[in-house]
Amino acid sequence: MQDNAPPPEPAEDGVVADAYARNGVDLYAPAAARPYLRLSRADRPIGTWLLLLPCWWGLSLAMLYDGQTHWHDLWIFIGCAIGAFLMRGAGCTWNDITDRDIDAQVARTRSRPIPSGQVSIKGATAWMIAQALISFAILVSFNAAAIRLGVLALVPVAIYPFAKRFTWWPQVFLGLAFNWGALLAWTAHTGRLDAPAVVLYLAGIAWTLFYDTIYAHQDTEDDALIGVKSTARLFGENSGQWLRRFLMGTVGLMGIAVIFASLPHASVLAMAVAIAGPWAMGWHMAWQLRGLDIHNSKKMMQLFRVNRDTGMIPLLFFAAALFL
């Protein structure tokens, strides 16, 4: 909960409050690099997974759509992984630059590198640019249509940190940014943007609304005091009902994307296997809802983090369908 005291000094080792226990950054990274890696959330890798998995969904469904696989798809797969790490880092750095005053007033975030004084604004800006430039070097190895989409992705990334200041639905803007990879990876494979990729993108946005509403429930008291908006605050005690709607939206939209991606070239068996992906994902989301406790911040963080497994489930089914 917010108080009137100034932000505390960073811990001696600079560990961020919501970092994974005994993570690789805090254990093995050089001391000089740790603040910058923490700024990129390398000590909290769940965000990289949540950015990456829609990329791999898009790539796998694109291969199912046109019935073709190429060696370049392996590079798209790897390039998306590297790019997700870097762009998530650049996005988080931008977020922390813009939110530094807000983060200093929230118990969970005041230990982050900028509000705790570990990294200056100038240093953070240079770090953000460096990550973005390396990401751009990867992007230009894709086709022209994918490059244009990749550049356009900067728009929702730039807007997202400000969304919580003007709308109760900032999670929508996060979804727009975090699921862009579904469009990009599809286009990197096919050379064009097709309707199934757009529907898959919408499914990803519904999923983001699900997991980030859970995440936002950790900060509702502080957010109310400082005037920050979120779906968690908007829904309050009705969050469970809204999360069920997002679950149904995720499963339904992803199911439609799978059907239309499968129709041109996939066999009936391949379509059946692929369509089981969103179904199984929905069961995992329903399992999360059974453990929902919006007044238990520790539980909310645990549920948020298991969404890596949630997003991995349909990918496994999509991959299996490619061999049928």
Coordinates of C-alpha atoms in Angstrom, one line a residue:
M1 CA 0.0 0.0 0.0
Q2 CA 1.2 3.5 -0.7
D3 CA 2.5 5.6 2.1
N4 CA 3.9 9.2 2.4
A5 CA 7.4 8.1 3.1
P6 CA 10.0 8.5 0.3
P7 CA 10.9 5.4 -1.7
P8 CA 13.3 3.2 0.2
E9 CA 16.9 2.8 -0.8
P10 CA 17.5 -0.2 -3.0
A11 CA 18.5 -3.4 -1.4
E12 CA 22.3 -3.9 -1.1
D13 CA 22.2 -6.2 -4.1
G14 CA 19.6 -4.3 -6.0
V15 CA 17.2 -7.2 -6.3
V16 CA 13.8 -6.2 -7.7
A17 CA 10.8 -7.0 -5.4
D18 CA 8.9 -9.3 -7.9
A19 CA 11.9 -11.0 -9.5
Y20 CA 12.1 -14.7 -9.6
A21 CA 13.9 -16.2 -6.6
R22 CA 17.6 -17.1 -7.4
N23 CA 17.2 -16.0 -11.1
G24 CA 20.2 -16.0 -13.5
V25 CA 20.6 -12.2 -13.5
D26 CA 21.0 -11.9 -9.8
L27 CA 23.2 -15.1 -9.5
Y28 CA 25.5 -14.9 -12.5
A29 CA 25.4 -11.6 -14.4
P30 CA 28.3 -9.2 -13.9
A31 CA 27.5 -6.6 -11.3
A32 CA 27.7 -3.7 -13.7
A33 CA 25.2 -5.3 -16.1
R34 CA 22.6 -6.3 -13.5
P35 CA 20.7 -3.0 -13.3
Y36 CA 20.3 -2.9 -17.0
L37 CA 19.2 -6.6 -17.3
R38 CA 16.7 -5.9 -14.5
L39 CA 15.5 -2.9 -16.4
S40 CA 14.8 -5.3 -19.3
R41 CA 13.1 -7.7 -16.9
A42 CA 15.6 -10.5 -17.7
D43 CA 15.2 -11.5 -14.0
R44 CA 11.4 -11.9 -14.8
P45 CA 11.3 -13.9 -18.1
I46 CA 7.5 -14.5 -18.1
G47 CA 7.0 -11.4 -20.2
T48 CA 9.4 -12.6 -22.9
W49 CA 7.4 -15.8 -23.2
L50 CA 4.1 -13.9 -23.4
L51 CA 5.5 -11.8 -26.2
L52 CA 7.1 -14.8 -28.0
L53 CA 4.3 -17.4 -27.9
P54 CA 2.0 -15.5 -30.2
C55 CA 4.9 -15.2 -32.7
W56 CA 5.2 -19.0 -32.7
W57 CA 1.4 -19.5 -33.0
G58 CA 1.4 -17.3 -36.1
L59 CA 4.3 -19.1 -37.7
S60 CA 3.0 -22.6 -37.1
L61 CA -0.5 -21.7 -38.3
A62 CA 1.0 -20.0 -41.4
M63 CA 2.8 -23.2 -42.3
L64 CA -0.5 -25.1 -41.8
Y65 CA -2.3 -22.5 -43.9
D66 CA -0.1 -22.8 -47.0
G67 CA 1.2 -26.4 -46.5
Q68 CA 4.8 -25.3 -46.9
T69 CA 7.9 -25.3 -44.7
H70 CA 11.2 -23.8 -45.6
W71 CA 14.6 -23.6 -43.9
H72 CA 14.0 -19.8 -43.5
D73 CA 11.1 -20.8 -41.1
L74 CA 13.8 -22.0 -38.7
W75 CA 15.4 -18.5 -38.8
I76 CA 11.9 -16.9 -38.3
F77 CA 11.5 -19.2 -35.2
I78 CA 14.9 -18.3 -33.8
G79 CA 14.7 -14.6 -34.8
C80 CA 11.4 -14.2 -33.1
A81 CA 12.8 -15.6 -29.9
I82 CA 15.8 -13.3 -29.9
G83 CA 13.6 -10.4 -31.0
A84 CA 11.0 -11.0 -28.3
F85 CA 13.7 -10.9 -25.7
L86 CA 15.2 -7.7 -27.0
M87 CA 11.9 -5.9 -27.8
R88 CA 10.4 -6.9 -24.5
G89 CA 13.5 -5.4 -22.9
A90 CA 13.3 -2.2 -24.9
G91 CA 9.5 -2.0 -24.2
C92 CA 10.0 -2.5 -20.5
T93 CA 12.8 0.1 -20.5
W94 CA 10.5 2.6 -22.2
N95 CA 7.7 1.7 -19.8
D96 CA 9.9 2.3 -16.8
I97 CA 11.2 5.6 -18.1
T98 CA 7.7 6.9 -18.6
D99 CA 6.4 5.4 -15.3
R100 CA 9.3 6.3 -13.0
D101 CA 7.2 8.6 -10.9
I102 CA 4.3 6.2 -10.6
D103 CA 6.6 3.2 -9.9
A104 CA 8.2 5.1 -7.0
Q105 CA 4.8 5.3 -5.3
V106 CA 3.9 1.6 -5.6
A107 CA 5.3 -0.9 -3.2
R108 CA 5.9 -3.7 -5.7
T109 CA 7.7 -1.4 -8.3
R110 CA 9.6 1.1 -6.2
S111 CA 12.6 -1.3 -6.2
R112 CA 12.9 -1.2 -10.0
P113 CA 16.2 0.2 -11.3
I114 CA 15.1 3.7 -12.2
P115 CA 13.0 4.7 -9.1
S116 CA 15.5 3.0 -6.9
G117 CA 18.4 5.0 -8.5
Q118 CA 20.3 2.0 -10.0
V119 CA 20.0 3.4 -13.5
S120 CA 19.8 7.0 -14.8
I121 CA 17.3 8.2 -17.4
K122 CA 20.1 8.8 -19.8
G123 CA 21.5 5.4 -19.3
A124 CA 18.1 3.8 -19.6
T125 CA 17.5 5.6 -22.9
A126 CA 20.8 4.5 -24.4
W127 CA 20.0 0.9 -23.3
M128 CA 16.5 1.1 -24.9
I129 CA 18.0 2.3 -28.2
A130 CA 20.6 -0.4 -28.2
Q131 CA 18.1 -3.2 -27.8
A132 CA 15.8 -1.7 -30.4
L133 CA 18.6 -1.4 -33.0
I134 CA 19.6 -5.0 -32.6
S135 CA 16.0 -6.0 -32.9
F136 CA 15.8 -4.0 -36.1
A137 CA 18.8 -5.8 -37.5
I138 CA 16.9 -9.1 -37.0
L139 CA 13.7 -7.6 -38.5
V140 CA 15.4 -6.6 -41.8
S141 CA 16.3 -10.3 -42.4
F142 CA 12.5 -10.9 -43.0
N143 CA 10.5 -10.0 -46.1
A144 CA 9.4 -6.5 -46.9
A145 CA 5.8 -6.9 -45.7
A146 CA 7.0 -8.3 -42.3
I147 CA 9.5 -5.4 -42.0
R148 CA 6.7 -2.9 -42.5
L149 CA 4.6 -4.6 -39.8
G150 CA 7.5 -4.7 -37.5
V151 CA 8.0 -0.9 -37.7
L152 CA 4.3 -0.3 -37.3
A153 CA 4.4 -2.4 -34.0
L154 CA 6.2 0.6 -32.4
V155 CA 2.9 2.5 -32.3
P156 CA 1.1 0.4 -29.7
V157 CA 4.4 -0.1 -27.8
A158 CA 4.9 3.7 -27.6
I159 CA 1.3 4.3 -26.5
Y160 CA 0.9 1.5 -23.9
P161 CA 2.7 3.1 -20.9
F162 CA 0.3 6.1 -21.1
A163 CA -2.9 4.1 -21.5
K164 CA -3.5 3.7 -17.8
R165 CA -3.6 7.4 -17.5
F166 CA -6.6 7.9 -19.9
T167 CA -8.5 4.6 -20.0
W168 CA -9.8 1.9 -17.7
W169 CA -8.7 -0.6 -20.4
P170 CA -4.9 -0.3 -20.6
Q171 CA -4.7 -4.1 -21.0
V172 CA -6.2 -3.7 -24.5
F173 CA -3.2 -1.6 -25.5
L174 CA -0.9 -4.2 -23.9
G175 CA -2.7 -6.9 -25.9
L176 CA -2.3 -4.8 -29.1
A177 CA 1.5 -4.6 -28.5
F178 CA 2.2 -8.1 -27.1
N179 CA 0.4 -10.1 -29.7
W180 CA 1.7 -8.2 -32.8
G181 CA 4.1 -11.1 -33.3
A182 CA 1.2 -13.3 -34.5
L183 CA 0.8 -10.9 -37.4
L184 CA 4.5 -10.5 -38.0
A185 CA 5.5 -14.1 -38.0
W186 CA 2.6 -15.1 -40.2
T187 CA 3.6 -12.5 -42.7
A188 CA 7.3 -13.4 -42.4
H189 CA 6.4 -16.9 -43.6
T190 CA 3.7 -16.2 -46.2
G191 CA 4.7 -12.7 -47.4
R192 CA 1.2 -11.3 -46.8
L193 CA -1.3 -10.8 -44.0
D194 CA -4.3 -13.1 -44.2
A195 CA -7.5 -13.2 -42.2
P196 CA -6.7 -16.2 -40.0
A197 CA -3.7 -14.2 -38.6
V198 CA -5.9 -11.3 -37.7
V199 CA -8.4 -13.5 -35.9
L200 CA -5.4 -15.2 -34.1
Y201 CA -4.2 -11.7 -33.1
L202 CA -7.6 -10.9 -31.6
A203 CA -7.5 -14.2 -29.7
G204 CA -4.2 -13.2 -28.3
I205 CA -5.6 -9.8 -27.2
A206 CA -8.4 -11.6 -25.3
W207 CA -5.8 -13.8 -23.6
T208 CA -3.8 -10.7 -22.6
L209 CA -6.9 -9.2 -21.1
F210 CA -7.2 -12.4 -19.1
Y211 CA -3.7 -12.7 -17.7
D212 CA -2.9 -9.0 -17.3
T213 CA -6.1 -8.4 -15.4
I214 CA -4.9 -11.1 -13.0
Y215 CA -1.5 -9.4 -12.8
A216 CA -3.0 -5.9 -12.2
H217 CA -4.9 -7.1 -9.1
Q218 CA -1.6 -7.0 -7.3
D219 CA -1.6 -3.2 -7.3
T220 CA -5.2 -2.2 -7.0
E221 CA -4.8 -0.4 -3.7
D222 CA -1.8 1.6 -4.8
D223 CA -3.3 2.3 -8.2
A224 CA -6.5 3.7 -6.6
L225 CA -4.5 6.0 -4.4
I226 CA -2.4 7.5 -7.2
G227 CA -5.2 7.4 -9.9
V228 CA -3.9 4.7 -12.2
K229 CA -6.6 2.9 -14.1
S230 CA -6.8 -0.8 -14.9
T231 CA -9.3 -3.5 -15.8
A232 CA -8.6 -5.0 -12.3
R233 CA -9.9 -1.8 -10.7
L234 CA -12.7 -1.5 -13.2
F235 CA -14.0 -5.1 -12.7
G236 CA -13.3 -5.3 -8.9
E237 CA -15.2 -8.2 -7.3
N238 CA -16.7 -9.0 -10.7
S239 CA -13.3 -9.9 -12.2
G240 CA -14.1 -13.6 -12.2
Q241 CA -17.0 -13.1 -14.5
W242 CA -15.0 -10.9 -16.9
L243 CA -12.1 -13.4 -16.9
R244 CA -14.5 -16.1 -18.0
R245 CA -15.6 -13.9 -20.9
F246 CA -12.0 -13.4 -21.9
L247 CA -11.4 -17.1 -21.7
M248 CA -14.4 -17.8 -24.1
G249 CA -13.1 -15.1 -26.4
T250 CA -9.6 -16.5 -26.5
V251 CA -10.8 -20.1 -27.2
G252 CA -13.5 -19.1 -29.7
L253 CA -11.4 -16.7 -31.7
M254 CA -8.4 -19.0 -31.7
G255 CA -10.6 -21.9 -32.8
I256 CA -11.9 -19.8 -35.7
A257 CA -8.3 -18.9 -36.7
V258 CA -7.3 -22.6 -36.6
I259 CA -10.3 -23.6 -38.8
F260 CA -9.6 -21.1 -41.5
A261 CA -5.9 -21.7 -41.4
S262 CA -6.5 -25.4 -41.8
L263 CA -9.1 -25.3 -44.6
P264 CA -6.9 -24.7 -47.7
H265 CA -4.3 -27.5 -47.3
A266 CA -4.5 -29.3 -43.9
S267 CA -6.0 -32.8 -43.6
V268 CA -9.1 -33.4 -41.5
L269 CA -6.9 -35.1 -38.9
A270 CA -4.5 -32.2 -38.8
M271 CA -7.4 -29.7 -38.4
A272 CA -8.8 -31.8 -35.5
V273 CA -5.4 -31.9 -33.7
A274 CA -4.9 -28.2 -34.2
I275 CA -8.4 -27.3 -33.0
A276 CA -7.7 -29.3 -29.8
G277 CA -5.1 -26.6 -29.0
P278 CA -7.4 -23.8 -28.0
W279 CA -9.7 -26.3 -26.3
A280 CA -6.9 -27.5 -24.1
M281 CA -5.7 -23.9 -23.5
G282 CA -9.2 -23.0 -22.3
W283 CA -9.2 -25.8 -19.8
H284 CA -5.9 -24.5 -18.4
M285 CA -7.4 -21.0 -18.1
A286 CA -10.4 -22.5 -16.4
W287 CA -8.1 -24.2 -13.9
Q288 CA -6.6 -20.8 -13.2
L289 CA -10.0 -19.4 -12.4
R290 CA -10.6 -22.1 -9.8
G291 CA -7.6 -20.7 -7.9
L292 CA -8.5 -17.0 -8.3
D293 CA -8.2 -14.9 -5.2
I294 CA -8.1 -11.2 -6.1
H295 CA -7.2 -10.3 -2.6
N296 CA -4.1 -12.5 -2.5
S297 CA -1.3 -10.7 -4.4
K298 CA 1.1 -13.7 -4.1
K299 CA -1.5 -16.0 -5.6
M300 CA -2.2 -13.5 -8.4
M301 CA 1.5 -13.4 -9.3
Q302 CA 1.6 -17.3 -9.3
L303 CA -1.4 -17.4 -11.6
F304 CA 0.0 -14.8 -13.9
R305 CA 3.3 -16.7 -14.3
V306 CA 1.6 -20.0 -15.3
N307 CA 0.4 -18.3 -18.4
R308 CA 3.6 -19.3 -20.1
D309 CA 2.3 -22.9 -19.9
T310 CA -1.2 -21.7 -21.0
G311 CA 0.3 -20.2 -24.2
M312 CA 2.6 -23.2 -24.8
I313 CA -0.4 -25.6 -24.9
P314 CA -1.9 -24.6 -28.3
L315 CA 1.6 -24.3 -29.8
L316 CA 2.3 -28.0 -29.1
F317 CA -1.0 -29.0 -30.9
F318 CA -0.2 -26.7 -33.8
A319 CA 3.2 -28.2 -34.2
A320 CA 1.8 -31.7 -34.0
A321 CA -0.7 -30.9 -36.7
L322 CA 2.1 -29.9 -39.1
F323 CA 3.3 -33.6 -39.2
L324 CA -0.1 -35.0 -40.1

